[in-house]
PDB file of C-alpha atoms in Angstrom:
ATOM      1  CA  MET A   1     -12.646   7.002  20.966  1.00  0.00           C
ATOM      2  CA  ARG A   2     -11.606   5.934  17.480  1.00  0.00           C
ATOM      3  CA  LYS A   3      -9.285   2.967  17.107  1.00  0.00           C
ATOM      4  CA  ILE A   4      -6.151   3.812  15.120  1.00  0.00           C
ATOM      5  CA  ILE A   5      -4.951   1.167  12.650  1.00  0.00           C
ATOM      6  CA  PHE A   6      -1.443   1.376  11.191  1.00  0.00           C
ATOM      7  CA  GLU A   7      -0.443  -0.650   8.142  1.00  0.00           C
ATOM      8  CA  LEU A   8       3.216  -0.955   7.171  1.00  0.00           C
ATOM      9  CA  CYS A   9       3.970  -1.067   3.465  1.00  0.00           C
ATOM     10  CA  ALA A  10       6.726  -3.709   3.315  1.00  0.00           C
ATOM     11  CA  GLU A  11       8.888  -4.829   0.412  1.00  0.00           C
ATOM     12  CA  SER A  12      11.148  -7.251   2.315  1.00  0.00           C
ATOM     13  CA  LEU A  13      10.957  -9.899   5.006  1.00  0.00           C
ATOM     14  CA  GLN A  14      13.075  -7.632   7.225  1.00  0.00           C
ATOM     15  CA  ALA A  15      10.380  -4.952   6.987  1.00  0.00           C
ATOM     16  CA  CYS A  16       7.652  -7.501   7.775  1.00  0.00           C
ATOM     17  CA  LEU A  17       9.461  -8.555  10.944  1.00  0.00           C
ATOM     18  CA  ALA A  18       9.953  -4.912  11.921  1.00  0.00           C
ATOM     19  CA  ALA A  19       6.199  -4.431  11.464  1.00  0.00           C
ATOM     20  CA  ARG A  20       5.540  -7.242  13.900  1.00  0.00           C
ATOM     21  CA  GLU A  21       8.096  -6.035  16.452  1.00  0.00           C
ATOM     22  CA  GLY A  22       6.890  -2.433  16.254  1.00  0.00           C
ATOM     23  CA  GLY A  23       3.235  -3.295  16.772  1.00  0.00           C
ATOM     24  CA  ALA A  24       1.784  -2.668  13.310  1.00  0.00           C
ATOM     25  CA  ASP A  25      -1.739  -3.948  12.726  1.00  0.00           C
ATOM     26  CA  ARG A  26      -1.314  -5.123   9.178  1.00  0.00           C
ATOM     27  CA  ILE A  27       1.177  -5.449   6.311  1.00  0.00           C
ATOM     28  CA  GLU A  28       0.718  -4.370   2.728  1.00  0.00           C
ATOM     29  CA  LEU A  29       3.201  -6.586   0.922  1.00  0.00           C
ATOM     30  CA  CYS A  30       4.820  -5.557  -2.326  1.00  0.00           C
ATOM     31  CA  THR A  31       8.148  -5.316  -4.078  1.00  0.00           C
ATOM     32  CA  ALA A  32       9.832  -2.508  -6.023  1.00  0.00           C
ATOM     33  CA  LEU A  33       8.641   0.510  -4.065  1.00  0.00           C
ATOM     34  CA  SER A  34      10.982   2.510  -6.291  1.00  0.00           C
ATOM     35  CA  GLU A  35       8.469   1.687  -9.054  1.00  0.00           C
ATOM     36  CA  GLY A  36       5.490   2.546  -6.886  1.00  0.00           C
ATOM     37  CA  GLY A  37       5.092  -1.071  -5.769  1.00  0.00           C
ATOM     38  CA  LEU A  38       4.597  -4.316  -7.700  1.00  0.00           C
ATOM     39  CA  THR A  39       3.190  -7.750  -6.893  1.00  0.00           C
ATOM     40  CA  PRO A  40       5.502  -9.652  -4.517  1.00  0.00           C
ATOM     41  CA  SER A  41       7.052 -13.042  -5.258  1.00  0.00           C
ATOM     42  CA  HIS A  42       5.865 -16.458  -4.115  1.00  0.00           C
ATOM     43  CA  GLY A  43       8.726 -16.804  -1.638  1.00  0.00           C
ATOM     44  CA  LEU A  44       8.304 -13.364  -0.075  1.00  0.00           C
ATOM     45  CA  THR A  45       4.544 -13.768   0.250  1.00  0.00           C
ATOM     46  CA  ARG A  46       4.823 -17.135   1.940  1.00  0.00           C
ATOM     47  CA  ALA A  47       7.598 -15.973   4.296  1.00  0.00           C
ATOM     48  CA  ALA A  48       5.649 -12.841   5.246  1.00  0.00           C
ATOM     49  CA  VAL A  49       2.577 -14.895   6.094  1.00  0.00           C
ATOM     50  CA  LEU A  50       4.493 -17.503   8.088  1.00  0.00           C
ATOM     51  CA  ARG A  51       6.964 -15.245   9.881  1.00  0.00           C
ATOM     52  CA  SER A  52       5.187 -11.961  10.602  1.00  0.00           C
ATOM     53  CA  GLY A  53       2.132 -13.248  12.436  1.00  0.00           C
ATOM     54  CA  LEU A  54       0.211 -10.268  10.995  1.00  0.00           C
ATOM     55  CA  PRO A  55      -2.516 -10.062   8.364  1.00  0.00           C
ATOM     56  CA  VAL A  56      -0.728  -9.778   5.014  1.00  0.00           C
ATOM     57  CA  HIS A  57      -2.508  -7.900   2.234  1.00  0.00           C
ATOM     58  CA  VAL A  58      -0.858  -8.517  -1.115  1.00  0.00           C
ATOM     59  CA  LEU A  59      -0.508  -5.840  -3.781  1.00  0.00           C
ATOM     60  CA  LEU A  60      -1.848  -6.836  -7.205  1.00  0.00           C
ATOM     61  CA  ARG A  61       0.020  -4.657  -9.677  1.00  0.00           C
ATOM     62  CA  PRO A  62       1.606  -6.478 -12.632  1.00  0.00           C
ATOM     63  CA  ARG A  63       3.698  -3.553 -13.881  1.00  0.00           C
ATOM     64  CA  SER A  64       4.686   0.022 -13.140  1.00  0.00           C
ATOM     65  CA  GLY A  65       3.122   2.967 -14.903  1.00  0.00           C
ATOM     66  CA  ASP A  66      -0.563   3.795 -15.233  1.00  0.00           C
ATOM     67  CA  PHE A  67      -3.504   1.823 -13.881  1.00  0.00           C
ATOM     68  CA  ASN A  68      -5.323   1.028 -17.117  1.00  0.00           C
ATOM     69  CA  TYR A  69      -4.619  -2.623 -17.820  1.00  0.00           C
ATOM     70  CA  THR A  70      -4.890  -4.802 -20.904  1.00  0.00           C
ATOM     71  CA  ASP A  71      -6.887  -8.038 -20.883  1.00  0.00           C
ATOM     72  CA  ASP A  72      -3.650  -9.993 -20.524  1.00  0.00           C
ATOM     73  CA  GLU A  73      -2.514  -7.870 -17.575  1.00  0.00           C
ATOM     74  CA  PHE A  74      -5.875  -8.255 -15.891  1.00  0.00           C
ATOM     75  CA  ALA A  75      -5.647 -12.030 -16.328  1.00  0.00           C
ATOM     76  CA  VAL A  76      -2.262 -11.906 -14.545  1.00  0.00           C
ATOM     77  CA  MET A  77      -3.869  -9.989 -11.668  1.00  0.00           C
ATOM     78  CA  ARG A  78      -6.556 -12.654 -11.350  1.00  0.00           C
ATOM     79  CA  GLU A  79      -3.974 -15.435 -11.260  1.00  0.00           C
ATOM     80  CA  ASP A  80      -1.800 -13.562  -8.757  1.00  0.00           C
ATOM     81  CA  LEU A  81      -4.825 -13.116  -6.499  1.00  0.00           C
ATOM     82  CA  LEU A  82      -5.649 -16.819  -6.556  1.00  0.00           C
ATOM     83  CA  HIS A  83      -2.010 -17.746  -5.966  1.00  0.00           C
ATOM     84  CA  ALA A  84      -1.629 -15.332  -3.040  1.00  0.00           C
ATOM     85  CA  ARG A  85      -4.812 -16.765  -1.498  1.00  0.00           C
ATOM     86  CA  SER A  86      -3.260 -20.208  -1.625  1.00  0.00           C
ATOM     87  CA  LEU A  87      -0.192 -18.861   0.205  1.00  0.00           C
ATOM     88  CA  GLY A  88      -2.241 -17.480   3.077  1.00  0.00           C
ATOM     89  CA  ALA A  89      -2.813 -13.832   2.147  1.00  0.00           C
ATOM     90  CA  SER A  90      -5.469 -12.128   4.288  1.00  0.00           C
ATOM     91  CA  GLY A  91      -6.431  -9.444   1.796  1.00  0.00           C
ATOM     92  CA  PHE A  92      -5.540  -7.682  -1.429  1.00  0.00           C
ATOM     93  CA  VAL A  93      -4.634  -4.204  -2.610  1.00  0.00           C
ATOM     94  CA  LEU A  94      -5.386  -3.071  -6.153  1.00  0.00           C
ATOM     95  CA  GLY A  95      -6.508  -0.199  -8.332  1.00  0.00           C
ATOM     96  CA  ILE A  96      -7.885  -0.280 -11.873  1.00  0.00           C
ATOM     97  CA  LEU A  97      -8.899   2.778 -13.892  1.00  0.00           C
ATOM     98  CA  ARG A  98     -10.527   3.340 -17.246  1.00  0.00           C
ATOM     99  CA  MET A  99      -8.781   5.413 -19.883  1.00  0.00           C
ATOM    100  CA  ASP A 100     -10.858   8.479 -18.941  1.00  0.00           C
ATOM    101  CA  GLY A 101      -9.578   8.463 -15.355  1.00  0.00           C
ATOM    102  CA  THR A 102     -12.650   6.895 -13.756  1.00  0.00           C
ATOM    103  CA  VAL A 103     -12.730   3.755 -11.637  1.00  0.00           C
ATOM    104  CA  ASP A 104     -13.127   0.550 -13.641  1.00  0.00           C
ATOM    105  CA  LEU A 105     -16.121  -0.725 -11.692  1.00  0.00           C
ATOM    106  CA  GLU A 106     -16.580  -3.992 -13.573  1.00  0.00           C
ATOM    107  CA  ARG A 107     -13.023  -5.265 -13.266  1.00  0.00           C
ATOM    108  CA  THR A 108     -12.615  -4.031  -9.706  1.00  0.00           C
ATOM    109  CA  ARG A 109     -15.867  -5.686  -8.654  1.00  0.00           C
ATOM    110  CA  GLU A 110     -14.771  -8.920 -10.347  1.00  0.00           C
ATOM    111  CA  LEU A 111     -11.579  -9.037  -8.272  1.00  0.00           C
ATOM    112  CA  VAL A 112     -13.448  -8.102  -5.086  1.00  0.00           C
ATOM    113  CA  GLU A 113     -15.795 -11.039  -5.675  1.00  0.00           C
ATOM    114  CA  LEU A 114     -12.870 -13.337  -6.457  1.00  0.00           C
ATOM    115  CA  ALA A 115     -11.147 -12.271  -3.231  1.00  0.00           C
ATOM    116  CA  ALA A 116     -14.212 -12.768  -1.005  1.00  0.00           C
ATOM    117  CA  PRO A 117     -14.454 -13.136   1.929  1.00  0.00           C
ATOM    118  CA  PHE A 118     -11.080 -11.391   2.213  1.00  0.00           C
ATOM    119  CA  GLU A 119     -10.807  -7.587   2.235  1.00  0.00           C
ATOM    120  CA  VAL A 120      -9.801  -5.511  -0.773  1.00  0.00           C
ATOM    121  CA  THR A 121      -8.216  -2.050  -0.568  1.00  0.00           C
ATOM    122  CA  PHE A 122      -8.344   0.294  -3.557  1.00  0.00           C
ATOM    123  CA  HIS A 123      -4.885   1.855  -3.629  1.00  0.00           C
ATOM    124  CA  ARG A 124      -3.562   5.248  -4.700  1.00  0.00           C
ATOM    125  CA  ALA A 125      -4.736   4.804  -8.257  1.00  0.00           C
ATOM    126  CA  PHE A 126      -7.627   6.616  -6.565  1.00  0.00           C
ATOM    127  CA  ASP A 127      -5.482   9.771  -6.469  1.00  0.00           C
ATOM    128  CA  TYR A 128      -5.240   9.724 -10.278  1.00  0.00           C
ATOM    129  CA  THR A 129      -9.000   9.826 -10.848  1.00  0.00           C
ATOM    130  CA  ASN A 130     -10.662  12.896 -12.327  1.00  0.00           C
ATOM    131  CA  SER A 131     -13.056  13.354  -9.365  1.00  0.00           C
ATOM    132  CA  LEU A 132     -12.194  12.090  -5.902  1.00  0.00           C
ATOM    133  CA  GLU A 133     -15.750  12.210  -4.582  1.00  0.00           C
ATOM    134  CA  GLN A 134     -17.195  10.380  -7.589  1.00  0.00           C
ATOM    135  CA  ALA A 135     -14.344   7.869  -7.411  1.00  0.00           C
ATOM    136  CA  LEU A 136     -15.145   7.313  -3.737  1.00  0.00           C
ATOM    137  CA  GLU A 137     -18.747   6.439  -4.575  1.00  0.00           C
ATOM    138  CA  ASP A 138     -17.572   4.125  -7.343  1.00  0.00           C
ATOM    139  CA  VAL A 139     -15.098   2.316  -5.085  1.00  0.00           C
ATOM    140  CA  ILE A 140     -17.788   1.877  -2.449  1.00  0.00           C
ATOM    141  CA  ALA A 141     -20.046   0.377  -5.129  1.00  0.00           C
ATOM    142  CA  THR A 142     -17.417  -2.232  -6.002  1.00  0.00           C
ATOM    143  CA  GLY A 143     -17.385  -3.647  -2.476  1.00  0.00           C
ATOM    144  CA  CYS A 144     -13.861  -2.561  -1.522  1.00  0.00           C
ATOM    145  CA  ARG A 145     -13.401  -2.173   2.229  1.00  0.00           C
ATOM    146  CA  ARG A 146     -10.984   0.755   2.172  1.00  0.00           C
ATOM    147  CA  VAL A 147      -9.368   3.416   0.003  1.00  0.00           C
ATOM    148  CA  LEU A 148      -5.685   4.293   0.321  1.00  0.00           C
ATOM    149  CA  THR A 149      -5.196   7.933  -0.596  1.00  0.00           C
ATOM    150  CA  SER A 150      -3.160  11.084  -0.106  1.00  0.00           C
ATOM    151  CA  GLY A 151      -6.193  13.211  -0.971  1.00  0.00           C
ATOM    152  CA  GLY A 152      -5.255  13.497  -4.620  1.00  0.00           C
ATOM    153  CA  GLU A 153      -2.064  15.370  -3.747  1.00  0.00           C
ATOM    154  CA  PRO A 154       1.614  14.326  -3.926  1.00  0.00           C
ATOM    155  CA  ASP A 155       1.683  13.612  -0.180  1.00  0.00           C
ATOM    156  CA  VAL A 156      -0.634  13.431   2.809  1.00  0.00           C
ATOM    157  CA  LEU A 157       0.393  16.795   4.248  1.00  0.00           C
ATOM    158  CA  SER A 158      -0.594  18.577   1.048  1.00  0.00           C
ATOM    159  CA  GLY A 159      -3.801  16.569   0.899  1.00  0.00           C
ATOM    160  CA  ALA A 160      -4.838  16.876   4.564  1.00  0.00           C
ATOM    161  CA  ASP A 161      -7.896  19.064   3.918  1.00  0.00           C
ATOM    162  CA  LYS A 162      -9.145  16.809   1.119  1.00  0.00           C
ATOM    163  CA  LEU A 163      -8.537  13.743   3.280  1.00  0.00           C
ATOM    164  CA  ALA A 164     -10.670  15.236   6.040  1.00  0.00           C
ATOM    165  CA  ARG A 165     -13.395  15.874   3.468  1.00  0.00           C
ATOM    166  CA  LEU A 166     -13.206  12.284   2.190  1.00  0.00           C
ATOM    167  CA  VAL A 167     -13.523  10.928   5.729  1.00  0.00           C
ATOM    168  CA  LYS A 168     -16.720  12.966   6.180  1.00  0.00           C
ATOM    169  CA  VAL A 169     -18.172  11.974   2.805  1.00  0.00           C
ATOM    170  CA  ALA A 170     -17.366   8.300   3.408  1.00  0.00           C
ATOM    171  CA  ASP A 171     -19.341   8.523   6.682  1.00  0.00           C
ATOM    172  CA  GLY A 172     -18.359   5.028   7.778  1.00  0.00           C
ATOM    173  CA  ARG A 173     -19.352   3.358   4.499  1.00  0.00           C
ATOM    174  CA  ILE A 174     -15.699   2.649   3.692  1.00  0.00           C
ATOM    175  CA  ASP A 175     -12.423   3.215   5.524  1.00  0.00           C
ATOM    176  CA  ILE A 176     -10.215   6.062   4.338  1.00  0.00           C
ATOM    177  CA  ALA A 177      -6.579   5.017   4.798  1.00  0.00           C
ATOM    178  CA  VAL A 178      -4.207   7.985   4.893  1.00  0.00           C
ATOM    179  CA  GLY A 179      -1.007   7.170   3.022  1.00  0.00           C
ATOM    180  CA  GLY A 180       1.580   8.674   0.732  1.00  0.00           C
ATOM    181  CA  GLY A 181       4.603  10.376   2.263  1.00  0.00           C
ATOM    182  CA  LEU A 182       3.432   9.780   5.839  1.00  0.00           C
ATOM    183  CA  ARG A 183       6.236  10.640   8.291  1.00  0.00           C
ATOM    184  CA  VAL A 184       6.524  10.027  12.027  1.00  0.00           C
ATOM    185  CA  LYS A 185       6.971  13.724  12.787  1.00  0.00           C
ATOM    186  CA  ASP A 186       3.695  14.592  11.044  1.00  0.00           C
ATOM    187  CA  ALA A 187       1.604  11.691  12.341  1.00  0.00           C
ATOM    188  CA  LYS A 188      -0.092  13.424  15.265  1.00  0.00           C
ATOM    189  CA  THR A 189      -0.967  16.493  13.203  1.00  0.00           C
ATOM    190  CA  LEU A 190      -2.447  14.384  10.400  1.00  0.00           C
ATOM    191  CA  ALA A 191      -4.431  12.192  12.750  1.00  0.00           C
ATOM    192  CA  ARG A 192      -6.023  15.311  14.240  1.00  0.00           C
ATOM    193  CA  ALA A 193      -6.523  17.130  10.952  1.00  0.00           C
ATOM    194  CA  THR A 194      -8.056  14.271   8.969  1.00  0.00           C
ATOM    195  CA  GLY A 195     -10.110  12.434  11.576  1.00  0.00           C
ATOM    196  CA  ALA A 196      -9.079   9.184   9.896  1.00  0.00           C
ATOM    197  CA  SER A 197      -8.607   5.902  11.722  1.00  0.00           C
ATOM    198  CA  HIS A 198      -6.445   4.075   9.171  1.00  0.00           C
ATOM    199  CA  PHE A 199      -2.877   5.080   8.288  1.00  0.00           C
ATOM    200  CA  HIS A 200      -0.292   3.603   5.940  1.00  0.00           C
ATOM    201  CA  GLY A 201       3.444   4.163   5.496  1.00  0.00           C
ATOM    202  CA  SER A 202       6.680   2.420   4.538  1.00  0.00           C
ATOM    203  CA  LEU A 203       9.045   4.091   7.070  1.00  0.00           C
ATOM    204  CA  ARG A 204      12.013   2.767   5.150  1.00  0.00           C
ATOM    205  CA  ARG A 205      15.488   4.224   5.434  1.00  0.00           C
ATOM    206  CA  SER A 206      18.668   3.625   3.463  1.00  0.00           C
ATOM    207  CA  GLU A 207      21.385   1.452   4.983  1.00  0.00           C
ATOM    208  CA  ALA A 208      24.919   0.944   3.673  1.00  0.00           C
ATOM    209  CA  GLY A 209      25.642  -2.407   2.087  1.00  0.00           C
ATOM    210  CA  ARG A 210      27.484  -5.075   4.084  1.00  0.00           C
ATOM    211  CA  MET A 211      29.712  -6.371   1.318  1.00  0.00           C
ATOM    212  CA  GLN A 212      33.375  -5.708   2.038  1.00  0.00           C
ATOM    213  CA  HIS A 213      35.023  -6.150  -1.336  1.00  0.00           C
ATOM    214  CA  GLU A 214      35.974  -3.154  -3.418  1.00  0.00           C
ATOM    215  CA  ARG A 215      33.191  -1.866  -5.646  1.00  0.00           C
ATOM    216  CA  ARG A 216      34.331  -1.656  -9.261  1.00  0.00           C
ATOM    217  CA  TRP A 217      31.123  -0.721 -11.056  1.00  0.00           C
ATOM    218  CA  VAL A 218      27.521   0.376 -10.444  1.00  0.00           C
ATOM    219  CA  LEU A 219      24.294  -1.218 -11.640  1.00  0.00           C
ATOM    220  CA  GLU A 220      22.919   0.940 -14.414  1.00  0.00           C
ATOM    221  CA  ASP A 221      19.368   1.130 -12.992  1.00  0.00           C
ATOM    222  CA  ALA A 222      20.152   1.002  -9.275  1.00  0.00           C
ATOM    223  CA  ASP A 223      17.640   3.012  -7.216  1.00  0.00           C
ATOM    224  CA  SER A 224      20.251   3.981  -4.620  1.00  0.00           C
ATOM    225  CA  LEU A 225      23.266   6.232  -5.015  1.00  0.00           C
ATOM    226  CA  ASP A 226      25.931   3.538  -5.161  1.00  0.00           C
ATOM    227  CA  GLY A 227      23.932   0.485  -6.182  1.00  0.00           C
ATOM    228  CA  THR A 228      24.858  -1.488  -3.048  1.00  0.00           C
ATOM    229  CA  SER A 229      22.920   0.168  -0.212  1.00  0.00           C
ATOM    230  CA  ARG A 230      19.492  -1.181   0.727  1.00  0.00           C
ATOM    231  CA  PHE A 231      16.284  -0.037   2.370  1.00  0.00           C
ATOM    232  CA  VAL A 232      15.393  -1.280   5.842  1.00  0.00           C
ATOM    233  CA  VAL A 233      12.711  -0.555   8.446  1.00  0.00           C
ATOM    234  CA  ASP A 234      13.473   0.058  12.115  1.00  0.00           C
ATOM    235  CA  SER A 235      10.840  -1.392  14.460  1.00  0.00           C
ATOM    236  CA  ALA A 236      11.374   1.637  16.722  1.00  0.00           C
ATOM    237  CA  ASP A 237      10.099   3.871  13.907  1.00  0.00           C
ATOM    238  CA  VAL A 238       6.980   1.707  13.605  1.00  0.00           C
ATOM    239  CA  LEU A 239       6.392   2.021  17.343  1.00  0.00           C
ATOM    240  CA  ASP A 240       6.944   5.792  17.271  1.00  0.00           C
ATOM    241  CA  MET A 241       4.520   6.169  14.371  1.00  0.00           C
ATOM    242  CA  ILE A 242       1.786   4.258  16.185  1.00  0.00           C
ATOM    243  CA  GLU A 243       2.335   6.126  19.454  1.00  0.00           C
ATOM    244  CA  ASN A 244       2.146   9.489  17.682  1.00  0.00           C
ATOM    245  CA  LEU A 245      -1.007   8.552  15.789  1.00  0.00           C
ATOM    246  CA  ARG A 246      -2.735   7.279  18.914  1.00  0.00           C
ATOM    247  CA  SER A 247      -1.760  10.280  21.035  1.00  0.00           C
ATOM    248  CA  ALA A 248      -3.567  12.711  18.748  1.00  0.00           C
TER     249      ALA A 248
END
């Protein structure tokens, strides 16, 4: 029987603690999920490591937008990796592409070697490549331990057939982590349809702000309707996700 691994994508300490309480196996730590995820701060990384008791894999993404980085941006990724190692990170999550939509083997391999012996996951930059099967072979060649993907589609439900194909092509050479719009209600179906063992989701929900004073204005770039609500994770949702995945 396959062992199901669930990784919570967390952007706050509250989410990290919910991951622990709900029985998650691992945390992918980031900030700014509204931007697709960016590298977390020193303080958040250290708190996640110390407080969660779970392996914390840190996202290395210096900016939003595409995944083709300048030399300066790549240098930042290197420094962030070394800094996160010093804070106790157990692994790293990254994705680097060339301008033609292929995997940047040289830079990815360089970061994998810098991270050793810790694991590296190639994230959903994979879904932006021009050939998923060729990209899979390239990522394997870099030494990454897993690929996070929605099958090249906007979400895992749409990509279920391609995910199942990737699991077969990978044939145990690398873990295929199913992630991108993963919902509790779909977990059992996806676990059966894809045959994957690794799953990834944020499970965040909006919660009203706690401040009591009258709101007089709204932040111009707020990613919530009123600029004061926040995203939280309920440990019960983490538990439900894991139970559904493992009951498939």
